[in-house]
mmCIF file of C-alpha atoms in Angstrom:
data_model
loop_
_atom_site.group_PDB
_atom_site.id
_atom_site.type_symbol
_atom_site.label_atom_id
_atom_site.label_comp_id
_atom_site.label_asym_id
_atom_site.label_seq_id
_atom_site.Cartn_x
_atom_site.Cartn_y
_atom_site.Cartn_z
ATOM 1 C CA UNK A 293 0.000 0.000 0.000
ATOM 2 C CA UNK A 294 2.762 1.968 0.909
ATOM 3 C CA UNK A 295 6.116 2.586 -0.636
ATOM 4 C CA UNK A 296 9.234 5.104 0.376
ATOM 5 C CA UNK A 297 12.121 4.574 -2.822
ATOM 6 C CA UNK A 298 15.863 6.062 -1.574
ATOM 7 C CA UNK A 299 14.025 9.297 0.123
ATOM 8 C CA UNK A 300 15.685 12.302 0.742
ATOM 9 C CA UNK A 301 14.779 14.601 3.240
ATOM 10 C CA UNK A 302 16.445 18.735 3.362
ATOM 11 C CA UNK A 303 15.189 21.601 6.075
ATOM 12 C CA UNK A 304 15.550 24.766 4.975
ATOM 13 C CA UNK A 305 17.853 23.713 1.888
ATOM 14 C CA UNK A 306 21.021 22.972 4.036
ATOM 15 C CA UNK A 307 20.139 20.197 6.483
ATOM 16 C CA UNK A 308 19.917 16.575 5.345
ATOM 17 C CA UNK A 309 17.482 14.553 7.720
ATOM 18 C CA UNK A 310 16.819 11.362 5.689
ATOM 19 C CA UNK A 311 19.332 9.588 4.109
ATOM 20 C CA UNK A 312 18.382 6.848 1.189
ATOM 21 C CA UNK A 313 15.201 5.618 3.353
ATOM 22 C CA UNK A 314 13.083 2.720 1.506
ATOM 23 C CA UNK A 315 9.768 1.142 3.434
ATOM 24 C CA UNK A 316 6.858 -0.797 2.493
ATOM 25 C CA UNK A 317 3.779 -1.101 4.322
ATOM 26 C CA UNK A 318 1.639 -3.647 3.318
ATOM 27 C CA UNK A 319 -2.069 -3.551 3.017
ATOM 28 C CA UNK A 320 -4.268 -4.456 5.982
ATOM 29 C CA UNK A 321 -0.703 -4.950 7.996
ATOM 30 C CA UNK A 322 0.985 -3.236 11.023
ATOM 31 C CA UNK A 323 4.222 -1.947 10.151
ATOM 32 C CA UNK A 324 6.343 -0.074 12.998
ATOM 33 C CA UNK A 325 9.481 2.168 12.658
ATOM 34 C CA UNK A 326 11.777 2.126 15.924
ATOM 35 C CA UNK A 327 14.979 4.462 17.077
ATOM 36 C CA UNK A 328 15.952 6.599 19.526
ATOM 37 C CA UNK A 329 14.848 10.506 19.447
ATOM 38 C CA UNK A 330 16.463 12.378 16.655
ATOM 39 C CA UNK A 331 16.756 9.188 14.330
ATOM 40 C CA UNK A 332 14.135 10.123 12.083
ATOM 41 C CA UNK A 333 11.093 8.412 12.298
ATOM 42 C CA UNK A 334 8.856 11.557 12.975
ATOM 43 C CA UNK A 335 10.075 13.528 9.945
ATOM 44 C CA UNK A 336 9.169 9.976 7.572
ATOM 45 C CA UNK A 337 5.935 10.293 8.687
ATOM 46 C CA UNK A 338 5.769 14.341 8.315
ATOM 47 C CA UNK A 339 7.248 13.244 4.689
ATOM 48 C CA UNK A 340 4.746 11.063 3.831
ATOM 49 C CA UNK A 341 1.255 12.785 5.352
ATOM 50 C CA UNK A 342 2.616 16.294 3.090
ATOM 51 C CA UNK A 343 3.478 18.099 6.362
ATOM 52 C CA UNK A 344 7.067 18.628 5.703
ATOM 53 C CA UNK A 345 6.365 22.001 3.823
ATOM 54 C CA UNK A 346 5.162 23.707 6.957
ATOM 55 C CA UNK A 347 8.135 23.159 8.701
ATOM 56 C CA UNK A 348 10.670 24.158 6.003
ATOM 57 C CA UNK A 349 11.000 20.477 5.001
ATOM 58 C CA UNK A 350 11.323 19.003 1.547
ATOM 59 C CA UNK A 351 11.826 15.593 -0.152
ATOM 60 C CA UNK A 352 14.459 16.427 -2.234
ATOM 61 C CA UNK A 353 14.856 12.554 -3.872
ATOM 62 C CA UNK A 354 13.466 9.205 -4.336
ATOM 63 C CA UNK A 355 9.458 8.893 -4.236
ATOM 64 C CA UNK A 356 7.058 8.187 -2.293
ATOM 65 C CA UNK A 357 3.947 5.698 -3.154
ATOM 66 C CA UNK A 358 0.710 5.329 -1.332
ATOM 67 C CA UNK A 359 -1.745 2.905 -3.694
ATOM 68 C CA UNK A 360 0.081 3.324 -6.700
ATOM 69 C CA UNK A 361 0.260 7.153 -6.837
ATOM 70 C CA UNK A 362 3.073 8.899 -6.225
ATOM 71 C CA UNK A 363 1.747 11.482 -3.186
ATOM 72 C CA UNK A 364 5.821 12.819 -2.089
ATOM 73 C CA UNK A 365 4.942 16.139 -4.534
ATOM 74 C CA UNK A 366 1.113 16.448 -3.263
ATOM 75 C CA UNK A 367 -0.004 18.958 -0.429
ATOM 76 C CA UNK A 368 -1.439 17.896 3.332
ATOM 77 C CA UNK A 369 -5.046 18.044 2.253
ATOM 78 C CA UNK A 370 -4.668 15.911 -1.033
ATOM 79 C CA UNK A 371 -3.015 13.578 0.770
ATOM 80 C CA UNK A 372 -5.663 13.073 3.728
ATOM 81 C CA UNK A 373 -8.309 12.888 0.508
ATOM 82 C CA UNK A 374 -6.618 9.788 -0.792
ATOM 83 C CA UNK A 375 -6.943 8.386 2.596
ATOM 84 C CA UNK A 376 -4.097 8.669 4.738
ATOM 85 C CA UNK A 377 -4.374 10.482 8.158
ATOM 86 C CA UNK A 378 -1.378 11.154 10.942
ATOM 87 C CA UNK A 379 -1.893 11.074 14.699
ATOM 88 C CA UNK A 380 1.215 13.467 15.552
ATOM 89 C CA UNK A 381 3.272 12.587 18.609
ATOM 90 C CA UNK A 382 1.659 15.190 22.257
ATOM 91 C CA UNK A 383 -1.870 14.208 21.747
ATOM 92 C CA UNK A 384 -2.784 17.696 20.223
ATOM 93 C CA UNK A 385 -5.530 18.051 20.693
ATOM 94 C CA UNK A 386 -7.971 20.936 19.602
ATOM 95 C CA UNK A 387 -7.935 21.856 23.776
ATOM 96 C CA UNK A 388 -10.630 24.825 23.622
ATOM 97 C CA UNK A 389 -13.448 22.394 21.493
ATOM 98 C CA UNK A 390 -14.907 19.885 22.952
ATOM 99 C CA UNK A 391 -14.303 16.279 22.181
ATOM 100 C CA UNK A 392 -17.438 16.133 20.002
ATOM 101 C CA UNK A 393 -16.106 19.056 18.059
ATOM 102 C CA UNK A 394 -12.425 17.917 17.662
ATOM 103 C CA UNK A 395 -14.076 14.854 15.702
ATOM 104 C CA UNK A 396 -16.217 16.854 13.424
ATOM 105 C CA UNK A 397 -12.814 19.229 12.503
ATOM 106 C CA UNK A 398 -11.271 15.315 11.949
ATOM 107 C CA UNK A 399 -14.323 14.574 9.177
ATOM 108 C CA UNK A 400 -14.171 18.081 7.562
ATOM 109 C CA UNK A 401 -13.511 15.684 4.569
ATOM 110 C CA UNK A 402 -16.783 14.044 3.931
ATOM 111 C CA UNK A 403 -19.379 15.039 1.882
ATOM 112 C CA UNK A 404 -22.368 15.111 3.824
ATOM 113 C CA UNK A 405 -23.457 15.533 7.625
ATOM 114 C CA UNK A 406 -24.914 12.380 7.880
ATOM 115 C CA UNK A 407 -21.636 10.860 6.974
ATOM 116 C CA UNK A 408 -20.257 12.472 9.902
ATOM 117 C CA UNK A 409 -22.137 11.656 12.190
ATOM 118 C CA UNK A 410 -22.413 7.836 11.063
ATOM 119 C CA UNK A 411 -18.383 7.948 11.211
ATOM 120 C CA UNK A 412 -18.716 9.548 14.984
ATOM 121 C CA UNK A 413 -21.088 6.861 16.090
ATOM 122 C CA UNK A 414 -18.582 4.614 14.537
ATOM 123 C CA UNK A 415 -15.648 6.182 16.846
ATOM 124 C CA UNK A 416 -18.155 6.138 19.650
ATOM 125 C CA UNK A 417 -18.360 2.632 19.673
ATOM 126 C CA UNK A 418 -14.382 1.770 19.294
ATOM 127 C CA UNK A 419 -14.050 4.672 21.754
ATOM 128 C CA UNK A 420 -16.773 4.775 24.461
ATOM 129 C CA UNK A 421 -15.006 6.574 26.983
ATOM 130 C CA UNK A 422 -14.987 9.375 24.808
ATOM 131 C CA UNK A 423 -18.704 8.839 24.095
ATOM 132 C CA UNK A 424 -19.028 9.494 27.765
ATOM 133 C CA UNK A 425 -17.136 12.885 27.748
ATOM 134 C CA UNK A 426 -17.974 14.206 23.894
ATOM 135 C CA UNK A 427 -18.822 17.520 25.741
ATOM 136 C CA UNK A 428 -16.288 17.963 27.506
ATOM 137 C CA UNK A 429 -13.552 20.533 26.841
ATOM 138 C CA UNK A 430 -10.403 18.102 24.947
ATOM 139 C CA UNK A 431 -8.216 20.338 27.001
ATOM 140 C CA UNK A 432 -9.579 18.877 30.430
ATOM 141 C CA UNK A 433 -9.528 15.373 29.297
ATOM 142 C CA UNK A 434 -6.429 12.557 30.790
ATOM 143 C CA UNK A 435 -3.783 11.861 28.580
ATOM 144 C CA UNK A 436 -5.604 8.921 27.683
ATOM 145 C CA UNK A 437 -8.756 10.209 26.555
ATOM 146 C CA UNK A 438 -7.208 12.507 24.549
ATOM 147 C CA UNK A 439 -4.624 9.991 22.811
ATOM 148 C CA UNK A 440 -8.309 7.906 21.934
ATOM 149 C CA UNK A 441 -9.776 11.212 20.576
ATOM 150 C CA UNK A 442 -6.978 11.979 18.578
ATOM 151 C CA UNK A 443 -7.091 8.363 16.858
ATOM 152 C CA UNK A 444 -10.851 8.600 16.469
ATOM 153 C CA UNK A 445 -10.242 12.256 14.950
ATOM 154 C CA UNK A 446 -8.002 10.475 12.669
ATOM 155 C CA UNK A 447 -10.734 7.955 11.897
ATOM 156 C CA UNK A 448 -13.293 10.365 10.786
ATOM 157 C CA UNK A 449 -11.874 10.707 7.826
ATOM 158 C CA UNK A 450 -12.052 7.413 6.409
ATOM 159 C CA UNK A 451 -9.036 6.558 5.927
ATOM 160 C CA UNK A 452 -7.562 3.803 4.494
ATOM 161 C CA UNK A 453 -3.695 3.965 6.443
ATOM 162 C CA UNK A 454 -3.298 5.926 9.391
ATOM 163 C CA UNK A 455 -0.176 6.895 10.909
ATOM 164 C CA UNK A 456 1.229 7.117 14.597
ATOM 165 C CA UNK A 457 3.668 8.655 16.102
ATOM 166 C CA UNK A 458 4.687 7.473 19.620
ATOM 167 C CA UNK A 459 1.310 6.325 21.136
ATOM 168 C CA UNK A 460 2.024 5.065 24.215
ATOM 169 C CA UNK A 461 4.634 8.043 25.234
ATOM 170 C CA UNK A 462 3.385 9.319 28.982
ATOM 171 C CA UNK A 463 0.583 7.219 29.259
ATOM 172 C CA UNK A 464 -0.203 4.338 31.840
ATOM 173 C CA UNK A 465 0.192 0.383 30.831
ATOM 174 C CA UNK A 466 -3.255 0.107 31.120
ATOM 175 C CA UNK A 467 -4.340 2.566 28.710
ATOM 176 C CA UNK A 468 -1.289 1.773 26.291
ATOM 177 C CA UNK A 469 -2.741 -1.910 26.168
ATOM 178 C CA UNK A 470 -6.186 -0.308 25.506
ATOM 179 C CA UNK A 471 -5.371 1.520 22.627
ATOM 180 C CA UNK A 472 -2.794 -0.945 21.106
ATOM 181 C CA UNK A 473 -5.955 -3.495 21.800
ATOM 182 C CA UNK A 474 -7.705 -0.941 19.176
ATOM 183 C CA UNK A 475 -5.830 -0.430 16.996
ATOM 184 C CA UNK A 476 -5.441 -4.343 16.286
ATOM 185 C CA UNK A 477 -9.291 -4.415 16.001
ATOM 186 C CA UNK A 478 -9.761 -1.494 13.633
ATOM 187 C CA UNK A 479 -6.969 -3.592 11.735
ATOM 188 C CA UNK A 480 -9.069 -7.048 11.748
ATOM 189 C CA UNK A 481 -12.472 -5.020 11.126
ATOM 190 C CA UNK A 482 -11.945 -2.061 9.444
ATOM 191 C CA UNK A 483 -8.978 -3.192 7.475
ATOM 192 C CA UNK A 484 -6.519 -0.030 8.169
ATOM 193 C CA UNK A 485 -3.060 -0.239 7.927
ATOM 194 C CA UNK A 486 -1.233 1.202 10.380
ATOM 195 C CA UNK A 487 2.379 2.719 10.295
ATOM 196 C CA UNK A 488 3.401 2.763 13.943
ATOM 197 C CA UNK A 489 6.623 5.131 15.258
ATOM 198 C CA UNK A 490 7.372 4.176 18.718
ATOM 199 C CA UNK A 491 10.685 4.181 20.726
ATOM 200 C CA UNK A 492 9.208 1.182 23.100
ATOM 201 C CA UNK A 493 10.270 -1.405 20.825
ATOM 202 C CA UNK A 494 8.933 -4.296 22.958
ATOM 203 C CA UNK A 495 5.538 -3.295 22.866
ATOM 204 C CA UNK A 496 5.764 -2.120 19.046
ATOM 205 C CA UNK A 497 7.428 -5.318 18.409
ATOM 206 C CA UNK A 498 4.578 -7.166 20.402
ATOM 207 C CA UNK A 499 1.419 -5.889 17.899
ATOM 208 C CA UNK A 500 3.846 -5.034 15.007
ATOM 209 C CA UNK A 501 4.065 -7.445 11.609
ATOM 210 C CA UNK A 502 6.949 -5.623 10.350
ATOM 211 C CA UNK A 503 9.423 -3.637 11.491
ATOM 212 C CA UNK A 504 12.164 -0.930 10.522
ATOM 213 C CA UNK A 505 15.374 -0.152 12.726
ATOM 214 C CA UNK A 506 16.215 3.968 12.083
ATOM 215 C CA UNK A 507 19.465 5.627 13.127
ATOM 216 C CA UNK A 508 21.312 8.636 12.010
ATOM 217 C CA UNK A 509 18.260 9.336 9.305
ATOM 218 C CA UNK A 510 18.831 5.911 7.582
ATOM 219 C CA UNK A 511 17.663 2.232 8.187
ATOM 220 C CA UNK A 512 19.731 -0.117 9.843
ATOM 221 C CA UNK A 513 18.011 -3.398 10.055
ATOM 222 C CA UNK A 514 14.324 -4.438 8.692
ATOM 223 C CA UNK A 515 12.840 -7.577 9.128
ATOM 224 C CA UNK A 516 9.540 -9.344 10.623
ATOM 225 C CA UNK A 517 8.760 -8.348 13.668
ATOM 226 C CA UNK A 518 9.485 -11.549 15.715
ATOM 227 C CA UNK A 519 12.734 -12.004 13.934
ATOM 228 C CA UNK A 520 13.359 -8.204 15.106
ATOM 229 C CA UNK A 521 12.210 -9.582 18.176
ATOM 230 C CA UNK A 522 15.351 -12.412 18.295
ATOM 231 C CA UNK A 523 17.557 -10.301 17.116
ATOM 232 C CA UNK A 524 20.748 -9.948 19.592
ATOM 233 C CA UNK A 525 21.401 -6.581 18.619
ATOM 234 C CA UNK A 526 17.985 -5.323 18.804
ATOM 235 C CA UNK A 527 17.929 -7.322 22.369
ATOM 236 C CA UNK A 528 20.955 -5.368 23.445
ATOM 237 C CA UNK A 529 20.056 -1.861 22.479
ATOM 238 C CA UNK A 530 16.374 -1.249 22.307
ATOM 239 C CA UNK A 531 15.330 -4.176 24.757
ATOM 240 C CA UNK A 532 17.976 -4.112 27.020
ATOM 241 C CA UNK A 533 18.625 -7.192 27.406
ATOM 242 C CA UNK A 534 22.252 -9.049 27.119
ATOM 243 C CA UNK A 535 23.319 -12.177 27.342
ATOM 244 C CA UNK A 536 26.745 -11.245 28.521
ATOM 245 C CA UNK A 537 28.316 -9.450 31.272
ATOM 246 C CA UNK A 538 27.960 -5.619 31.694
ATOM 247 C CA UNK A 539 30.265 -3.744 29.072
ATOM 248 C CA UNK A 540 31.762 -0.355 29.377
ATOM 249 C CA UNK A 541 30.694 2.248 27.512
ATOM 250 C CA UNK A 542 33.773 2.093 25.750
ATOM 251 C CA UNK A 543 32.570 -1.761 24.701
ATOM 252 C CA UNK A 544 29.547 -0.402 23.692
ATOM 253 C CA UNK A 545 31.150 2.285 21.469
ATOM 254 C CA UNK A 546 33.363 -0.348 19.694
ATOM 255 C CA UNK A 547 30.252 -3.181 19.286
ATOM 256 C CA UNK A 548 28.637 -0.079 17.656
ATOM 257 C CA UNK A 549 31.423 0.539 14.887
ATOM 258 C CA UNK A 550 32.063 -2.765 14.164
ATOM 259 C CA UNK A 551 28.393 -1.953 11.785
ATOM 260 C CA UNK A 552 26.806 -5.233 12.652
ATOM 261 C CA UNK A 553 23.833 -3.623 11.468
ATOM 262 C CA UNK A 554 22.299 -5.334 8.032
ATOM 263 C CA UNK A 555 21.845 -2.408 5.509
#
């Protein structure tokens, strides 16, 4: 459903972000991109939702592919018509509307009112809690609520692939399981492909198919998720675990330049 060829990414004509970066997401899968902060993984997703532009970004090579049209030249808009739609990373929230209203602004979209509110009873029913607070103020809901409003703003629109960007970041197990839960069933039910960013690689690893390894603005490793999952160098650096003794940061410097990483 989803192809990035050998992308380049440039803000504001000097600074190279991306680096050569090719991904496919398949169609009806869940396909998660993991690194540390400053890897990369937010500006892909800015790259391929259109966003880029207002934020002095451009994508200055390769192409990007979303059902066989190329959308990497398109603007925001165009893109969210052809049916992608990206959660952004801080739960923003429209914080002065109320829930209610932050779903309508998420189905501006659709061509009638009665498709918006059959697509709000729809995220009513994935999202009861926020059936139970639609009027109150998004700004005065829990980090929770407003991570589920944010998805079901995204779902308003129909889309066919929706991206995330770091989910679970501040928010309790419990809810994190919740919405991971949800996002599995809009997968099986509503067949949406998801394109997950997330720095807790056990639990994107957990719900992912396929996964992507980022560092420096380039990927590392790729592979199926529970290969990713066996992976000793994946263990050591994103899981934390080791099956040897405690190296010194020295060791760890040296492991890293000995590029173990498969291109």
């Amino acid at each position: 459903m989803l192809v990035l060829n050998n992308i380049e990414v440039i803000y504001d004509g000097v600074i190279l972000v991306l680096k050569g970066v090719s991904i496919e997401a398949k169609e009806g899968g869940i396909t998660t991109i993991l690194g540390a902060n400053g890897a990369g993984k937010t500006t892909t997703l800015k790259a391929i939702s259109g966003v880029l532009r207002t934020e002095r970004g451009d994508v200055t090579r390769g192409t990007i592919e979303f059902d066989g049209r190329r959308v990497d030249q398109m603007r925001a808009h165009e893109i969210v018509s052809l049916g992608i739609a990206q959660v952004f990373e801080g739960r923003r929230v429209f914080g002065n509307l109320t829930a209610e209203e932050n779903l309508i602004a998420g189905g501006h979209i659709l061509s009638s009112k009665t498709k918006v509110q059959e697509n709000m009873e729809r995220v009513y029913e994935y999202f009861p809690r926020i059936a139970e607070r639609k009027h109150a103020l998004a700004g005065y809901l829990s980090g929770g609520e407003q991570q589920m409003l944010v998805v079901g703003r995204a779902l308003m629109s129909d889309p066919k692939m929706i991206l995330l960007d770091e989910p679970s970041l501040g928010l309790a197990p419990m809810i994190i399981e919740e919405i991971f839960g949800i996002v599995q069933r809009l997968r099986s039910a509503e067949k949406v492909t998801f394109l997950i960013v997330e720095q807790n690689a056990t639990l994107a690893l957990e719900f992912a198919d396929f996964g992507y390894v980022m560092e420096n603005g380039a990927i590392v490793l790729q592979g199926p998720a529970n290969e990713l999952r066996d992976n000793a160098d994946i263990k050591e650096f994103y899981l934390g675990m080791s099956g040897e003794e405690k190296r010194s940061f020295h060791d760890v410097k040296h492991y890293r330049r000995r590029k173990r990483w498969l291109a």
